């Protein structure tokens, strides 16, 4: 059991339990992939209902469909706890119906596990507050004071130390860290999640595959991050925090499509995995977009209120691709289709000042 005194340092890892999650699944007829939710429960629930995966009581009605979230369902928004609770509730219901929920790890999920909380908003902490939260924080403060005094040095300004500690540890902080610890409800759950998964001929992950990782396997990526989350001392210099790693890399969204090094890395990775496309989040777009000749699909549309993007997601049914944009099912051009026609159709559903409309106008489309 992780005590609240231990929780002040939050660096409590968990034993690695490998081989518990499928990394490659075939024969899935319907896939719904939703990009970075970032704690916006209402937007998430709305998309799940649009996709006919849940009913008005949030019960699973998606049958054998597979729901994929390539990370970043936490942070920035006020309802991260409600989002993760819904995912936990939907998992067994989906499996009972023959479907699956794939809540993959993004950089924000791993940050919450190892204690980088820079994107947690006050309302998120508030959702963890309990009647004795002030007492819990006082206990954590006492432990922090004791640790600081043990280091020696000049006399400690207790009042200044207290103010700084309370500013950095709002009420609910202690309870939240317990929940994300190795033995906490959310910490245990997240540590069992994959970073990357292959469904049919699609590979889903959060950030992307850089040339540095083009020769890696799904298994090696997942195992490396799992091992680092089991021993935080391995994170520095490891895969989890690597800016070129699968959780952080933005090259597939930002590099010119003429970049032969990036394009070659995509080809090598897909060929090695026997896949056709990568589906990624992490970098907000004006709509669900194809890149690199449809070998990469970007699904982070900034749908949370913290970004203000459109409600949109990727839908794959019997091998055919659609973008569902503001509730409308649009043909999605992945194999030489008309990108301009798709973008115009999506823009027609947007408000007059949308980022997509501005981009099309600027490009003369």
Short mmCIF file of C-alpha atoms in Angstrom, two decimals:
data_model
loop_
_atom_site.label_atom_id
_atom_site.label_comp_id
_atom_site.label_asym_id
_atom_site.label_seq_id
_atom_site.Cartn_x
_atom_site.Cartn_y
_atom_site.Cartn_z
CA UNK A 1 0.00 0.00 0.00
CA UNK A 2 1.36 3.42 -0.95
CA UNK A 3 1.12 5.77 2.02
CA UNK A 4 0.43 9.46 1.68
CA UNK A 5 3.92 10.18 2.96
CA UNK A 6 5.37 8.12 0.08
CA UNK A 7 3.03 9.89 -2.29
CA UNK A 8 4.83 13.21 -1.69
CA UNK A 9 7.71 11.93 -3.81
CA UNK A 10 5.34 10.04 -6.12
CA UNK A 11 8.17 7.99 -7.60
CA UNK A 12 6.74 4.61 -6.71
CA UNK A 13 6.93 2.10 -9.55
CA UNK A 14 5.19 -1.23 -10.04
CA UNK A 15 6.30 -4.73 -10.98
CA UNK A 16 6.20 -5.36 -14.71
CA UNK A 17 3.63 -7.92 -15.78
CA UNK A 18 4.36 -8.61 -19.47
CA UNK A 19 2.34 -10.37 -22.10
CA UNK A 20 -1.14 -9.42 -20.90
CA UNK A 21 -2.37 -7.40 -23.89
CA UNK A 22 -2.82 -8.34 -27.53
CA UNK A 23 -0.64 -6.27 -29.83
CA UNK A 24 -2.10 -7.50 -33.12
CA UNK A 25 -5.76 -8.23 -33.87
CA UNK A 26 -7.33 -9.34 -37.16
CA UNK A 27 -10.83 -9.55 -38.55
CA UNK A 28 -12.30 -6.40 -37.01
CA UNK A 29 -15.20 -5.10 -39.12
CA UNK A 30 -15.77 -1.73 -37.45
CA UNK A 31 -13.19 0.57 -35.90
CA UNK A 32 -13.87 3.96 -34.30
CA UNK A 33 -10.73 5.97 -33.57
CA UNK A 34 -11.01 9.16 -31.51
CA UNK A 35 -8.08 11.52 -31.06
CA UNK A 36 -6.90 13.41 -28.01
CA UNK A 37 -9.87 13.88 -25.64
CA UNK A 38 -7.90 15.80 -22.98
CA UNK A 39 -10.40 15.57 -20.17
CA UNK A 40 -13.43 16.79 -22.12
CA UNK A 41 -16.00 14.26 -20.97
CA UNK A 42 -18.97 15.90 -22.69
CA UNK A 43 -17.26 16.04 -26.09
CA UNK A 44 -16.09 12.44 -25.69
CA UNK A 45 -19.53 11.13 -24.76
CA UNK A 46 -21.09 13.05 -27.64
CA UNK A 47 -18.73 11.39 -30.14
CA UNK A 48 -19.33 7.94 -28.64
CA UNK A 49 -23.07 8.45 -29.12
CA UNK A 50 -22.57 9.75 -32.66
CA UNK A 51 -20.57 6.59 -33.37
CA UNK A 52 -23.40 4.51 -31.87
CA UNK A 53 -21.05 2.96 -29.33
CA UNK A 54 -22.98 4.03 -26.23
CA UNK A 55 -26.59 4.90 -25.42
CA UNK A 56 -27.99 7.77 -23.38
CA UNK A 57 -27.05 5.94 -20.17
CA UNK A 58 -23.46 5.47 -21.43
CA UNK A 59 -24.01 1.71 -21.77
CA UNK A 60 -22.09 -0.03 -24.56
CA UNK A 61 -24.24 -0.63 -27.66
CA UNK A 62 -21.37 -0.93 -30.13
CA UNK A 63 -21.48 -4.72 -30.42
CA UNK A 64 -18.25 -6.07 -31.92
CA UNK A 65 -16.85 -2.63 -32.79
CA UNK A 66 -13.38 -1.66 -31.59
CA UNK A 67 -12.92 1.78 -30.03
CA UNK A 68 -9.37 3.13 -30.18
CA UNK A 69 -8.03 6.12 -28.27
CA UNK A 70 -4.36 6.67 -29.14
CA UNK A 71 -3.62 8.42 -25.85
CA UNK A 72 -4.04 11.84 -24.27
CA UNK A 73 -7.48 11.32 -22.83
CA UNK A 74 -6.07 12.91 -19.65
CA UNK A 75 -4.95 16.44 -18.67
CA UNK A 76 -5.82 19.98 -19.79
CA UNK A 77 -9.56 19.48 -19.23
CA UNK A 78 -11.58 19.39 -16.02
CA UNK A 79 -13.06 15.91 -16.36
CA UNK A 80 -10.09 13.58 -16.83
CA UNK A 81 -11.36 11.44 -13.98
CA UNK A 82 -14.80 11.03 -15.58
CA UNK A 83 -13.20 10.13 -18.92
CA UNK A 84 -10.99 7.43 -17.45
CA UNK A 85 -13.83 6.08 -15.28
CA UNK A 86 -15.99 5.75 -18.39
CA UNK A 87 -13.24 3.90 -20.24
CA UNK A 88 -12.78 1.52 -17.31
CA UNK A 89 -16.53 0.88 -17.22
CA UNK A 90 -16.82 0.34 -20.98
CA UNK A 91 -13.97 -2.16 -21.29
CA UNK A 92 -15.74 -5.25 -19.87
CA UNK A 93 -19.06 -4.30 -21.47
CA UNK A 94 -17.46 -4.03 -24.90
CA UNK A 95 -15.64 -7.34 -24.50
CA UNK A 96 -18.83 -9.08 -23.40
CA UNK A 97 -20.45 -7.91 -26.65
CA UNK A 98 -17.49 -9.08 -28.75
CA UNK A 99 -15.94 -5.62 -29.10
CA UNK A 100 -12.94 -3.95 -27.55
CA UNK A 101 -11.79 -0.67 -26.02
CA UNK A 102 -8.15 0.17 -26.76
CA UNK A 103 -7.12 3.01 -24.45
CA UNK A 104 -3.49 3.42 -25.49
CA UNK A 105 -0.84 5.34 -23.60
CA UNK A 106 0.02 8.81 -24.82
CA UNK A 107 2.63 11.14 -23.40
CA UNK A 108 0.07 12.59 -20.95
CA UNK A 109 -0.91 9.18 -19.54
CA UNK A 110 2.71 8.26 -18.88
CA UNK A 111 3.38 11.70 -17.40
CA UNK A 112 0.60 11.15 -14.90
CA UNK A 113 2.08 7.79 -13.96
CA UNK A 114 5.62 9.04 -13.33
CA UNK A 115 4.55 12.34 -11.79
CA UNK A 116 4.91 15.11 -14.39
CA UNK A 117 1.72 17.04 -13.59
CA UNK A 118 2.35 20.31 -15.39
CA UNK A 119 -0.85 19.98 -17.49
CA UNK A 120 -3.23 19.05 -14.67
CA UNK A 121 -5.81 21.82 -14.13
CA UNK A 122 -7.26 22.85 -10.77
CA UNK A 123 -10.70 21.40 -11.54
CA UNK A 124 -9.02 18.03 -12.10
CA UNK A 125 -7.50 18.14 -8.61
CA UNK A 126 -10.86 19.30 -7.25
CA UNK A 127 -12.47 16.11 -8.53
CA UNK A 128 -10.24 14.14 -6.14
CA UNK A 129 -10.88 16.29 -3.05
CA UNK A 130 -12.24 14.54 0.03
CA UNK A 131 -13.47 15.74 3.39
CA UNK A 132 -10.03 15.18 4.92
CA UNK A 133 -7.97 16.58 2.02
CA UNK A 134 -6.61 19.43 4.14
CA UNK A 135 -5.36 16.93 6.73
CA UNK A 136 -3.83 14.77 4.01
CA UNK A 137 -1.97 17.72 2.56
CA UNK A 138 -0.77 18.73 6.00
CA UNK A 139 0.66 15.24 6.48
CA UNK A 140 2.36 15.46 3.10
CA UNK A 141 3.74 18.89 4.00
CA UNK A 142 5.18 17.54 7.27
CA UNK A 143 6.91 14.75 5.36
CA UNK A 144 8.31 17.23 2.84
CA UNK A 145 9.58 19.50 5.63
CA UNK A 146 11.25 16.56 7.34
CA UNK A 147 12.94 15.52 4.09
CA UNK A 148 14.13 19.08 3.44
CA UNK A 149 15.60 19.44 6.93
CA UNK A 150 17.37 16.10 6.57
CA UNK A 151 19.35 17.61 3.69
CA UNK A 152 20.96 20.10 6.09
CA UNK A 153 21.92 23.61 5.05
CA UNK A 154 20.80 27.01 6.37
CA UNK A 155 17.71 27.35 8.59
CA UNK A 156 14.49 26.76 6.71
CA UNK A 157 11.92 29.53 6.19
CA UNK A 158 8.92 27.38 7.16
CA UNK A 159 6.30 29.96 6.16
CA UNK A 160 7.79 30.38 2.68
CA UNK A 161 8.19 26.62 2.33
CA UNK A 162 4.55 26.08 3.30
CA UNK A 163 3.28 28.67 0.83
CA UNK A 164 5.26 27.19 -2.02
CA UNK A 165 4.16 23.67 -1.11
CA UNK A 166 0.48 24.61 -0.92
CA UNK A 167 0.68 26.50 -4.21
CA UNK A 168 2.17 23.43 -5.90
CA UNK A 169 -0.07 20.92 -4.13
CA UNK A 170 -3.72 22.03 -4.27
CA UNK A 171 -6.30 20.15 -2.25
CA UNK A 172 -6.90 16.85 -4.02
CA UNK A 173 -3.25 16.51 -5.08
CA UNK A 174 -2.45 13.84 -2.52
CA UNK A 175 -5.53 11.77 -3.37
CA UNK A 176 -4.87 12.13 -7.08
CA UNK A 177 -1.29 10.93 -6.73
CA UNK A 178 -2.51 7.95 -4.70
CA UNK A 179 -4.97 7.09 -7.45
CA UNK A 180 -2.20 7.15 -10.08
CA UNK A 181 0.33 5.31 -7.93
CA UNK A 182 1.43 1.72 -8.49
CA UNK A 183 -1.38 0.46 -6.25
CA UNK A 184 -3.99 3.09 -7.11
CA UNK A 185 -7.06 2.53 -9.27
CA UNK A 186 -5.83 4.53 -12.25
CA UNK A 187 -2.14 3.80 -11.85
CA UNK A 188 -2.67 0.03 -11.97
CA UNK A 189 -5.00 0.38 -14.95
CA UNK A 190 -2.67 2.60 -16.98
CA UNK A 191 0.36 0.42 -16.34
CA UNK A 192 -1.43 -2.42 -18.14
CA UNK A 193 -2.05 -0.40 -21.32
CA UNK A 194 -0.18 -0.63 -24.57
CA UNK A 195 1.51 2.20 -26.42
CA UNK A 196 0.93 0.71 -29.84
CA UNK A 197 -1.47 -1.83 -31.33
CA UNK A 198 -2.17 -3.28 -34.78
CA UNK A 199 -5.80 -3.85 -35.80
CA UNK A 200 -6.22 -5.43 -39.22
CA UNK A 201 -3.71 -3.51 -41.37
CA UNK A 202 -3.73 -0.35 -39.23
CA UNK A 203 -1.24 0.56 -36.53
CA UNK A 204 -2.41 2.93 -33.83
CA UNK A 205 -0.12 4.94 -31.56
CA UNK A 206 0.04 8.42 -30.09
CA UNK A 207 2.89 10.47 -31.56
CA UNK A 208 4.38 8.55 -34.45
CA UNK A 209 7.35 6.54 -35.62
CA UNK A 210 10.56 8.45 -36.27
CA UNK A 211 13.51 7.10 -38.27
CA UNK A 212 15.13 6.24 -34.93
CA UNK A 213 12.42 3.64 -34.22
CA UNK A 214 11.62 2.44 -37.74
CA UNK A 215 13.19 -0.97 -37.15
CA UNK A 216 11.51 -1.57 -33.78
CA UNK A 217 8.67 -4.05 -33.33
CA UNK A 218 5.36 -3.42 -31.59
CA UNK A 219 6.46 -5.75 -28.85
CA UNK A 220 9.77 -3.94 -28.27
CA UNK A 221 8.04 -0.55 -28.07
CA UNK A 222 5.39 -1.74 -25.63
CA UNK A 223 7.81 -3.70 -23.49
CA UNK A 224 10.26 -0.80 -23.25
CA UNK A 225 7.64 1.65 -22.01
CA UNK A 226 6.17 -0.92 -19.62
CA UNK A 227 9.63 -1.57 -18.19
CA UNK A 228 10.29 2.15 -17.75
CA UNK A 229 6.97 2.68 -15.99
CA UNK A 230 7.93 -0.20 -13.69
CA UNK A 231 11.29 1.44 -12.90
CA UNK A 232 11.22 5.23 -13.20
CA UNK A 233 15.00 5.33 -13.09
CA UNK A 234 14.95 4.02 -16.66
CA UNK A 235 12.78 6.83 -18.04
CA UNK A 236 15.66 9.28 -18.42
CA UNK A 237 17.30 8.22 -21.67
CA UNK A 238 14.55 5.69 -22.42
CA UNK A 239 11.69 5.48 -24.89
CA UNK A 240 8.98 7.04 -22.71
CA UNK A 241 10.34 10.58 -22.65
CA UNK A 242 12.24 10.54 -25.93
CA UNK A 243 11.14 13.46 -28.14
CA UNK A 244 11.78 11.18 -31.13
CA UNK A 245 9.94 8.33 -29.43
CA UNK A 246 6.46 7.02 -30.24
CA UNK A 247 4.80 9.08 -27.49
CA UNK A 248 6.26 12.47 -28.42
CA UNK A 249 7.38 12.49 -32.07
CA UNK A 250 5.59 15.03 -34.29
CA UNK A 251 7.42 14.48 -37.57
CA UNK A 252 4.60 12.53 -39.22
CA UNK A 253 2.31 15.53 -38.70
CA UNK A 254 4.81 18.35 -39.28
CA UNK A 255 7.61 17.19 -41.57
CA UNK A 256 7.23 18.00 -45.28
CA UNK A 257 5.77 15.04 -47.12
CA UNK A 258 8.74 15.39 -49.47
CA UNK A 259 11.09 14.49 -46.60
CA UNK A 260 12.54 11.24 -47.91
CA UNK A 261 14.06 10.23 -44.57
CA UNK A 262 10.70 10.42 -42.77
CA UNK A 263 8.84 8.82 -45.70
CA UNK A 264 11.35 5.98 -45.83
CA UNK A 265 11.00 5.36 -42.09
CA UNK A 266 7.24 5.06 -42.52
CA UNK A 267 7.70 2.54 -45.33
CA UNK A 268 10.23 0.47 -43.38
CA UNK A 269 8.08 0.33 -40.27
CA UNK A 270 4.86 -0.54 -42.10
CA UNK A 271 6.58 -3.20 -44.18
CA UNK A 272 8.18 -4.79 -41.12
CA UNK A 273 4.81 -4.91 -39.34
CA UNK A 274 2.81 -6.08 -42.35
CA UNK A 275 0.61 -2.99 -42.12
CA UNK A 276 -0.64 -0.33 -44.56
CA UNK A 277 -1.16 2.74 -42.41
CA UNK A 278 -0.34 4.50 -39.16
CA UNK A 279 -3.10 6.28 -37.22
CA UNK A 280 -1.82 8.89 -34.77
CA UNK A 281 -2.90 11.73 -32.49
CA UNK A 282 -0.76 14.20 -30.52
CA UNK A 283 -0.65 17.12 -32.98
CA UNK A 284 -3.97 18.98 -33.43
CA UNK A 285 -5.34 19.36 -36.95
CA UNK A 286 -8.30 21.20 -38.51
CA UNK A 287 -9.92 17.87 -39.44
CA UNK A 288 -9.07 14.19 -39.69
CA UNK A 289 -6.32 14.28 -42.33
CA UNK A 290 -4.29 11.87 -44.47
CA UNK A 291 -0.56 12.38 -45.04
CA UNK A 292 2.21 10.67 -46.94
CA UNK A 293 -0.12 9.26 -49.57
CA UNK A 294 -2.58 7.96 -46.98
CA UNK A 295 0.05 5.95 -45.12
CA UNK A 296 -0.45 8.23 -42.12
CA UNK A 297 -3.82 9.36 -40.74
CA UNK A 298 -3.95 12.22 -38.24
CA UNK A 299 -6.94 12.07 -35.89
CA UNK A 300 -6.18 14.67 -33.22
CA UNK A 301 -8.62 17.44 -34.18
CA UNK A 302 -8.30 19.35 -30.90
CA UNK A 303 -11.84 18.32 -30.01
CA UNK A 304 -11.58 19.30 -26.33
CA UNK A 305 -12.76 22.71 -25.14
CA UNK A 306 -9.15 23.55 -24.31
CA UNK A 307 -8.43 23.59 -28.07
CA UNK A 308 -11.85 24.28 -29.56
CA UNK A 309 -11.52 21.96 -32.55
CA UNK A 310 -14.36 20.20 -34.36
CA UNK A 311 -16.05 17.02 -33.10
CA UNK A 312 -14.63 14.51 -35.54
CA UNK A 313 -13.26 10.97 -35.63
CA UNK A 314 -12.05 8.25 -37.97
CA UNK A 315 -14.41 5.41 -38.86
CA UNK A 316 -13.37 2.23 -40.67
CA UNK A 317 -16.17 -0.11 -41.72
CA UNK A 318 -15.47 -3.30 -43.65
CA UNK A 319 -12.21 -1.81 -44.90
CA UNK A 320 -13.75 1.47 -46.10
CA UNK A 321 -12.60 4.74 -44.55
CA UNK A 322 -14.74 7.64 -43.37
CA UNK A 323 -14.25 10.79 -41.35
CA UNK A 324 -17.26 11.62 -39.22
CA UNK A 325 -17.10 15.41 -39.03
CA UNK A 326 -19.69 17.25 -36.93
CA UNK A 327 -21.96 14.22 -37.14
CA UNK A 328 -21.72 13.80 -40.92
CA UNK A 329 -20.13 10.68 -42.40
CA UNK A 330 -17.74 11.72 -45.18
CA UNK A 331 -15.73 9.58 -47.55
CA UNK A 332 -12.11 9.82 -46.42
CA UNK A 333 -9.42 9.96 -49.13
CA UNK A 334 -6.67 7.52 -48.25
CA UNK A 335 -5.96 5.88 -51.61
CA UNK A 336 -5.75 8.70 -54.10
CA UNK A 337 -9.18 10.17 -53.36
CA UNK A 338 -10.08 13.83 -53.75
CA UNK A 339 -8.65 15.55 -50.67
CA UNK A 340 -9.98 18.97 -51.65
CA UNK A 341 -13.52 17.66 -52.07
CA UNK A 342 -13.36 16.02 -48.64
CA UNK A 343 -12.04 19.17 -46.98
CA UNK A 344 -14.69 21.32 -48.65
CA UNK A 345 -17.40 18.94 -47.48
CA UNK A 346 -16.03 19.10 -43.93
CA UNK A 347 -15.65 22.87 -44.03
CA UNK A 348 -19.26 23.25 -45.16
CA UNK A 349 -20.27 21.76 -41.80
CA UNK A 350 -18.07 24.16 -39.81
CA UNK A 351 -18.94 27.63 -38.49
CA UNK A 352 -17.87 30.52 -40.76
CA UNK A 353 -14.71 31.32 -38.79
CA UNK A 354 -13.40 27.76 -38.40
CA UNK A 355 -9.70 27.02 -38.79
CA UNK A 356 -10.47 24.65 -41.66
CA UNK A 357 -12.40 27.30 -43.58
CA UNK A 358 -9.61 29.81 -43.06
CA UNK A 359 -7.03 27.32 -44.29
CA UNK A 360 -8.99 26.50 -47.41
CA UNK A 361 -9.54 30.17 -48.14
CA UNK A 362 -5.85 30.93 -47.72
CA UNK A 363 -4.94 28.04 -50.03
CA UNK A 364 -7.45 29.23 -52.64
CA UNK A 365 -9.51 26.05 -52.37
#
